[in-house]
Every structure is written in C-alpha cells, then in structure tokens.
Amino acid sequence: VIRCRAAVAWAPGKPLSVEEVEVAPPKAGEVRIKIVATGICHTDDHALKGSLPNVEYPVIPGHEGAGIVESIGEGVTSVKPGQKVIPLCVPQCGECSFCQNPESNFCQKSHISEPQNLLPDKTSRFSCKGKQIHHFLWVSTFAEYTVVPEYAVAKIDAAAPLDKVCLFGCGFSTGYGAAINTAKVKPGSSCAVFGLGGVGLSVVMGCKAAGASRIIAVDINKDKFAKAKELGATDCINPRELKKPIQEVLTEMTGQGVDYSFEAIGREDTMIAALASCNMSTGVCVMIGVLDSGSEISIDPMLLMTGRTWKGTVLGGSWKMRECMSQLVSSYLEKKFSPDLLITHTLPFAKVNEGFELLRAGK
Ligand code: NAD
Ligand code: ZN
C-alpha cells in the first residue's frame, strides 16, 4: 500500500480537499501509475458540482493525466514499471462490438454504459480516514498514485514531457479528434467553433490541420481570441456584441451556413445555435460540451429535415486510444501540432482548487 496525496471530493458542491490517502497495490489485470502531471478539464468541474450522471462520492476526480507505471498486477503484459503512460478515461477493451468496429472509439466499458466508480471487480483501491473513496472514469488523476485496468492504459514515448502530454488524456484528443474523426472536416471548408477552452481551441487546431479555409471562433470571453487566431482561427466573434443571434450572423458570413460547427461549451442554447449555424443541407454539427445530467434540448425538427447532421463525440471520435495515443504523442514530438499553447498556468498539486478558480474565471 502506498500512502500519498490525493484531491478528494467528499460531496457534490464542495471544494476538493487534499488528503493523505492509501492506494492499494494493483490486482490481476491492473496497473498502478505514479501520476506526474494532470490537466483540469471542465468535466472535472461538472463532477465537483454534482452535475455528471453516475458519479459516486467521495471520489477522486481528474481524468487528463500522464505518469509512469509504478507496478503491475498479475497477467499484465502490455506495460512495465518505469514506462511512461497516459491513463484513458475511455478505455479500449478490444473485445466489445464497438472496439471491434473501426468507426468507433466508444468502448462499451466506458463510463456512460457502465459506471466506473469502482474497478472492474467492484472494489476500490483508494481509502482515506478508513473510508472507501471512489474512482473517477477509472483514472482519478488527482492522486499521486492511481490504479487502472490494463486496457485503460496507453503506453507513450519515453521522450514525452509528461507535463505537456497530459492534455492528450482528454482536452486535446477530444477537440482535435472531433474535427478530424467525428466531423471529418474537408480541405477548403468552413467551420465554426463555439467555446474556446482547452477543448474548443483543440477543435480549431484540428480544423486547421484538416485544411479548413475559414475557421470562425465564437466565445463570450474576448481574451480567448488571440490564442484562437494563433492556432488557426480566421475570424473571432463575441455573440454578446451582436445585435442578431449568432446563427444568423454566421449564416450571413458564409452564405448558407458553415460546413461544420462544433459546440465545446455545454449549454442548451449554444448547442441549438451551433446546429442552426451549419448549412441546412450538408452541414454537420458536433456536440462536444457536456450538459448537466437530466438536461433536455428541444429543437425545430425542420433543422434536421433538410439534411443537416447532428452528432456527438467522446474523446475524439474514432481514435482507438491504446494505439492512437502513442501515435498522437509521436506526432507531438515531431512538432506536428502545438497543444503546449493550451497551457496557461502550471500549479503545484496542493493548489488544485486555485486551478478550478482559474478555469471558472475563464483564465
Ligand atoms: P472551458 O471552461 O475551458 O471552456 C469553455 C469556453 O466556453 C470558455 O472559453 C467560455 O468563455 C465559453 N463560453 C461559456 N459560455 C458561452 C456562451 N454562452 N457562448 C460562447 N462561449 C461561451 O471548458 P473545456 O474544458 O474546454 O470543456 C468544454 C466542454 O466540453 C465542457 O462542457 C466539458 O465538460 C466538455 N468536454 C467534453 C468532452 C467529450 O469527450 N465530449 C471531453 C472534454 C470536455
Ligand atoms: Zn475531459
């Protein structure tokens, strides 16, 4: 058993509390990882608020981390102690019908089809003050050590800087993959990206890499625009400064609406605006933002009748993450993209709550 620090959410609506926890050794088929760096994704904030479905408390959140294998359980063959890895919040069991389908990355062992508050044998490896603490999406990266199933671990290049590539665990892969895999953005096309956080800026990078000729970035926080432009946005719009609804403005700017629109915020109104912003015939709108559990959206069915496509994506569409992660990290090492620009602050672990304040303040 390892004693180390972890940030525990004891109940919804409370700040995290950095505690000393016990982390049990990995059982058969499991891997214990020393987490070296973790990002903060807005989905962690949903978990703190209690607005994500299927989360049980107390829980150790965090799902965008990178680390080094500390030890392995019986039967683990794909990783060894000392190797650099990224734990996967969408695993790749390799056996379910979705893993077998090249078009999907949505392993049936993902949190949405099977709650992952405990490890597959229905026990936890975390405890604190005599209480069992739940896992989060199996990865719980807000802990100095975490235990995950082998099929939720991706091996990466030993040269990878863990304080940068942790972003591949969620935000970068999600946004970049939404453009490349889910929307399949074509060269010369027009795109609109709603929300310019870590996810939305990664969508901008994906649209640019796919050869889009117009990338319109939309956010109510104008401080996000400089970075969006640096990453490839051709236009930046603040909907609060418009006299007309954003969908009307985007439609006028592009003639018929954009070819691809993306919602990376997590609000009903912007999901509908993004849908209405893509062209009525061949337009594709990708929903990435996470709505509070229990939310419902109602739309005019005519929006879809004429041919628009509305789809969602989790962790970047059809990556097979155990294999694709090492390729993504190698491309990063070859400088094919620069998610480093997404890193605004680097804080010591004890200041994790300050990190959430910066996220909520749009910084
Ligand atoms: P973030 O908080 O860093 O960014 C959100 C951005 O949206 C901010 O820049 C904010 O100013 C902007 N915004 C807020 N309200 C707006 C409005 N009304 N109009 C325009 N812009 C607005 O968040 P993030 O970490 O980038 O995550 C974005 C969303 O994606 C969250 O809902 C998160 O839960 C979700 N997410 C989904 C997946 C997935 O796999 N589908 C993965 C990661 C994150
Ligand atoms: Zn995330």
Coordinates of N, CA, C and O in Angstrom, one line a residue, residues 281-345:
S281 N -28.3 21.7 -45.6 CA -28.3 20.5 -46.5 C -27.2 19.6 -46.0 O -27.5 18.5 -45.6
T282 N -25.9 20.0 -46.2 CA -24.9 19.0 -45.9 C -24.1 19.4 -44.6 O -23.1 18.7 -44.2
G283 N -24.6 20.4 -43.9 CA -23.9 20.8 -42.6 C -23.8 19.7 -41.6 O -24.7 18.9 -41.4
V284 N -22.7 19.7 -40.9 CA -22.5 18.7 -39.8 C -22.2 19.5 -38.5 O -21.4 20.4 -38.5
C285 N -23.0 19.2 -37.5 CA -22.8 19.9 -36.2 C -22.4 18.8 -35.1 O -23.0 17.8 -35.0
V286 N -21.2 19.1 -34.5 CA -20.7 18.1 -33.5 C -20.9 18.7 -32.1 O -20.4 19.7 -31.8
M287 N -21.6 17.9 -31.3 CA -21.9 18.3 -29.9 C -20.7 17.7 -29.0 O -20.6 16.5 -29.0
I288 N -20.0 18.6 -28.4 CA -18.9 18.1 -27.5 C -19.1 18.4 -26.1 O -18.8 17.6 -25.2
G289 N -19.7 19.6 -25.8 CA -19.9 20.1 -24.5 C -20.8 19.1 -23.7 O -21.7 18.4 -24.3
V290 N -20.6 19.1 -22.4 CA -21.4 18.2 -21.6 C -22.5 19.0 -20.8 O -22.2 20.0 -20.1
L291 N -23.8 18.6 -21.0 CA -24.9 19.3 -20.3 C -25.0 18.7 -19.0 O -24.7 17.5 -18.7
D292 N -25.6 19.5 -18.1 CA -25.9 18.9 -16.7 C -26.8 17.7 -16.9 O -27.7 17.7 -17.8
S293 N -26.6 16.7 -16.0 CA -27.4 15.5 -16.2 C -28.9 15.8 -16.0 O -29.3 16.7 -15.2
G294 N -29.7 15.2 -16.8 CA -31.1 15.4 -16.8 C -31.6 16.5 -17.7 O -32.8 16.8 -17.9
S295 N -30.6 17.2 -18.4 CA -31.0 18.3 -19.3 C -31.7 17.7 -20.5 O -31.4 16.6 -20.9
E296 N -32.5 18.5 -21.1 CA -33.2 18.1 -22.4 C -33.1 19.3 -23.4 O -33.1 20.4 -22.9
I297 N -33.0 19.0 -24.7 CA -33.0 20.0 -25.7 C -34.2 19.9 -26.6 O -34.5 18.7 -27.0
S298 N -34.9 20.9 -26.9 CA -35.9 20.8 -27.9 C -35.6 21.7 -29.1 O -35.1 22.8 -28.9
I299 N -35.7 21.1 -30.3 CA -35.4 21.8 -31.5 C -36.5 21.8 -32.5 O -37.4 20.9 -32.4
D300 N -36.5 22.7 -33.4 CA -37.4 22.6 -34.5 C -37.0 21.5 -35.5 O -35.9 21.6 -36.0
P301 N -37.8 20.5 -35.7 CA -37.3 19.3 -36.5 C -36.9 19.7 -37.9 O -36.2 19.0 -38.5
M302 N -37.4 20.9 -38.4 CA -37.0 21.3 -39.7 C -35.5 21.5 -39.8 O -35.0 21.4 -40.9
L303 N -34.9 21.8 -38.7 CA -33.4 21.9 -38.7 C -32.7 20.7 -39.3 O -31.7 20.8 -39.9
L304 N -33.3 19.5 -39.0 CA -32.7 18.3 -39.5 C -33.3 17.7 -40.7 O -32.7 17.0 -41.5
M305 N -34.6 18.1 -41.0 CA -35.3 17.6 -42.1 C -34.6 17.8 -43.4 O -34.7 17.0 -44.3
T306 N -33.9 18.9 -43.6 CA -33.3 19.3 -44.9 C -32.0 18.6 -45.1 O -31.3 18.8 -46.1
G307 N -31.5 17.9 -44.1 CA -30.3 17.1 -44.3 C -29.1 17.3 -43.4 O -28.1 16.6 -43.4
R308 N -29.2 18.3 -42.5 CA -28.1 18.5 -41.6 C -27.9 17.3 -40.8 O -28.8 16.5 -40.5
T309 N -26.7 17.1 -40.3 CA -26.3 16.0 -39.4 C -25.9 16.6 -38.1 O -25.2 17.5 -38.0
W310 N -26.5 16.0 -37.0 CA -26.2 16.4 -35.6 C -25.6 15.2 -34.9 O -26.3 14.2 -34.8
K311 N -24.4 15.3 -34.5 CA -23.8 14.2 -33.8 C -23.0 14.5 -32.6 O -22.6 15.7 -32.4
G312 N -22.7 13.6 -31.7 CA -21.9 13.8 -30.5 C -20.6 13.1 -30.7 O -20.3 12.4 -31.6
T313 N -19.7 13.3 -29.7 CA -18.4 12.7 -29.8 C -17.8 12.6 -28.3 O -18.1 13.5 -27.5
V314 N -17.1 11.5 -28.1 CA -16.5 11.4 -26.8 C -15.0 11.1 -27.0 O -14.7 10.2 -27.8
L315 N -14.2 11.9 -26.4 CA -12.7 11.7 -26.5 C -12.3 11.5 -28.0 O -11.5 10.7 -28.3
G316 N -12.9 12.4 -28.8 CA -12.3 12.5 -30.2 C -12.7 11.5 -31.2 O -12.0 11.2 -32.2
G317 N -13.9 10.9 -31.1 CA -14.5 10.1 -32.2 C -13.8 8.7 -32.3 O -13.8 8.0 -31.4
S318 N -13.2 8.5 -33.5 CA -12.8 7.1 -33.7 C -11.4 6.8 -33.4 O -10.8 5.9 -34.0
W319 N -10.7 7.5 -32.5 CA -9.4 7.0 -32.1 C -9.5 5.7 -31.4 O -10.4 5.5 -30.6
K320 N -8.6 4.8 -31.7 CA -8.5 3.6 -30.9 C -7.4 3.9 -29.9 O -6.2 3.9 -30.2
M321 N -7.8 4.4 -28.7 CA -6.9 5.1 -27.9 C -5.6 4.4 -27.4 O -4.6 5.0 -27.3
R322 N -5.7 3.1 -27.2 CA -4.5 2.4 -26.7 C -3.4 2.5 -27.8 O -2.2 2.6 -27.5
E323 N -3.8 2.4 -29.1 CA -2.9 2.5 -30.2 C -2.6 4.0 -30.6 O -1.5 4.4 -30.9
C324 N -3.7 4.7 -30.8 CA -3.6 6.1 -31.3 C -2.8 7.0 -30.4 O -2.2 8.0 -30.9
M325 N -2.9 6.8 -29.1 CA -2.3 7.7 -28.2 C -0.8 7.8 -28.4 O -0.2 8.9 -28.5
S326 N -0.1 6.7 -28.7 CA 1.3 6.7 -28.9 C 1.6 7.4 -30.2 O 2.6 8.1 -30.3
Q327 N 0.7 7.2 -31.2 CA 0.9 7.9 -32.5 C 0.7 9.5 -32.3 O 1.5 10.3 -32.8
L328 N -0.3 9.8 -31.5 CA -0.5 11.3 -31.3 C 0.7 11.9 -30.6 O 1.1 13.0 -30.9
V329 N 1.2 11.2 -29.6 CA 2.3 11.7 -28.8 C 3.6 11.8 -29.7 O 4.3 12.7 -29.7
S330 N 3.8 10.8 -30.6 CA 4.9 10.8 -31.5 C 4.8 12.0 -32.5 O 5.8 12.7 -32.7
S331 N 3.6 12.3 -33.0 CA 3.3 13.4 -33.8 C 3.6 14.7 -33.1 O 4.2 15.7 -33.7
Y332 N 3.3 14.7 -31.8 CA 3.6 15.9 -31.0 C 5.1 16.1 -30.9 O 5.6 17.2 -31.1
L333 N 5.8 15.0 -30.7 CA 7.3 15.1 -30.5 C 7.9 15.5 -31.9 O 9.0 16.2 -31.9
E334 N 7.2 15.2 -33.0 CA 7.7 15.7 -34.3 C 7.2 17.1 -34.6 O 7.3 17.6 -35.7
K335 N 6.6 17.7 -33.6 CA 6.1 19.1 -33.7 C 5.0 19.3 -34.8 O 4.9 20.3 -35.4
K336 N 4.1 18.3 -35.0 CA 3.0 18.4 -35.9 C 1.9 19.3 -35.4 O 1.1 19.7 -36.2
F337 N 1.8 19.4 -34.1 CA 0.8 20.3 -33.5 C 1.4 20.8 -32.2 O 2.3 20.2 -31.6
S338 N 0.8 21.9 -31.7 CA 1.4 22.5 -30.5 C 0.4 22.7 -29.4 O 0.0 23.9 -29.0
P339 N -0.1 21.6 -28.8 CA -1.0 21.8 -27.6 C -0.4 22.5 -26.4 O -1.1 23.0 -25.5
D340 N 0.9 22.7 -26.4 CA 1.6 23.5 -25.4 C 0.9 24.8 -25.2 O 0.9 25.4 -24.1
L341 N 0.4 25.4 -26.3 CA -0.2 26.7 -26.2 C -1.5 26.7 -25.4 O -2.0 27.7 -25.0
L342 N -2.0 25.5 -25.1 CA -3.2 25.4 -24.3 C -2.9 25.6 -22.8 O -3.8 25.8 -22.0
I343 N -1.6 25.5 -22.5 CA -1.3 25.5 -21.0 C -1.1 27.0 -20.6 O -0.2 27.7 -21.1
T344 N -2.0 27.4 -19.7 CA -1.9 28.8 -19.3 C -1.3 29.0 -18.0 O -0.6 30.0 -17.7
H345 N -1.4 28.0 -17.1 CA -0.8 28.1 -15.8 C -0.3 26.7 -15.4 O -0.9 25.7 -15.8

